């Protein structure tokens, strides 16, 4: 049985869907054999309803007590969800057996949940098609045996069914690229107080395990990234390869840890990005776009840096932004010039790409314009607007200024936002080494 769960927590009241999964893996072990690690799936990062990183979870279990498993899951979700928050609308799905068609439908639903914006009705339609009290498999009005493999439970408006189905769909179909996150949780009595984690030990853990772990610290911006600050039960989370995350965990000194769980996850995979042309982009989705810098970077109020790119064929243009929280990444972006060829990655909102990564593929030649040097060796002076140049010593004249090539203080290759500004789902460049292209990982 695959179990998908989402939307149990609240920004103000705390809680965390991953914590429910952590408790469930312990409680469910009595009723069967857990399959693999629990899954933590990050969905479209642009969803306005999200509490933090738009995560949903899935657990797989081989069991001959499915009704008992469902009851344990629903009791846990019911008791731990922050239902008094109007934005908390939990959804739970159980998949007992998936027909080929259900598997296909789930696959496409999961992809859309990661790359697009869905409605609760989209989840309901899928559930109605396959749940026992739902439909007939294909909407034809005839029960052709495809129904019955899915069960579900919604709390309040049940928006969490979207994430629950998407996570269960990934568990059903598998993912070709994945990473791990080892999450340590706080004792209940400490939740809401300042977290006590020794920074030095985190830096040490990072030094020992980077690049097999990432986004633990942000060295350039002197920040610890792996320790959150809210009222949730997470003490810290180490992202990376499984063995490296476990190794790092062993070096971190902290307040007592209530429990810890290693999640398999689509974090750090770029599953949200879609290749497209600039004129195909819509708000709320995330893209890989090719273009030529068409307006020079400018820093606007708040410290955000904006520049434009254009499609060489359609001439469609879009703004790209390195927002203030991307800190030192903005220094790279400020060095771009009109004519540079780039590939940008990020979400589009208000017709602006919120940059996560940029690849500079070609640097345009830049020149400094100076007054020309006369044959007599002296630099000429301007002869007046539109009248060229004249040598004060010998009287020689010239129309053309001198164009001196300027050395660009920028290399081609991939650049990325620093760890402190990284979205969970974005693939860090440290996972992209080994190709032909130069990468400049943020660290
Ligand atoms: P946490 O980080 O603790 O897991 P969160 O950031 O995941 O919290 P949720 O509380 O799960 O946020 O809220 C996100 C809500 O958005 C859920 O109800 C989920 O089902 C829904 N959702 C997820 N992806 C999409 C999507 N692509 N389209 C529409 N709704 C979505």
CSV table of N, CA, C and O in Angstrom, one decimal, residues 24 70 151 162 174 216 232 411:
chain,number,residue,atom,x,y,z
A,24,UNK,N,4.9,8.1,11.7
A,24,UNK,CA,4.2,6.9,11.1
A,24,UNK,C,5.1,5.8,10.8
A,24,UNK,O,4.7,4.6,10.9
A,70,UNK,N,-4.6,2.1,7.6
A,70,UNK,CA,-5.4,3.3,7.3
A,70,UNK,C,-5.8,4.0,8.6
A,70,UNK,O,-5.7,5.3,8.7
A,151,UNK,N,-8.1,4.8,-2.1
A,151,UNK,CA,-9.0,5.2,-1.0
A,151,UNK,C,-8.5,6.6,-0.6
A,151,UNK,O,-7.3,6.9,-0.8
A,162,UNK,N,-4.2,17.2,-3.4
A,162,UNK,CA,-3.4,17.4,-4.6
A,162,UNK,C,-1.9,16.9,-4.3
A,162,UNK,O,-1.4,16.1,-5.0
A,174,UNK,N,8.0,5.8,-9.4
A,174,UNK,CA,9.5,5.9,-9.2
A,174,UNK,C,10.0,7.2,-9.8
A,174,UNK,O,9.3,7.8,-10.6
A,216,UNK,N,24.1,22.9,3.6
A,216,UNK,CA,24.2,22.8,5.1
A,216,UNK,C,24.5,24.2,5.6
A,216,UNK,O,23.9,24.7,6.6
A,232,UNK,N,8.0,25.0,13.9
A,232,UNK,CA,7.8,23.6,13.6
A,232,UNK,C,8.8,22.7,14.3
A,232,UNK,O,9.7,23.1,15.0
A,411,UNK,N,33.4,35.0,-16.4
A,411,UNK,CA,33.7,33.8,-17.2
A,411,UNK,C,32.4,33.2,-17.7
A,411,UNK,O,31.3,33.4,-17.0
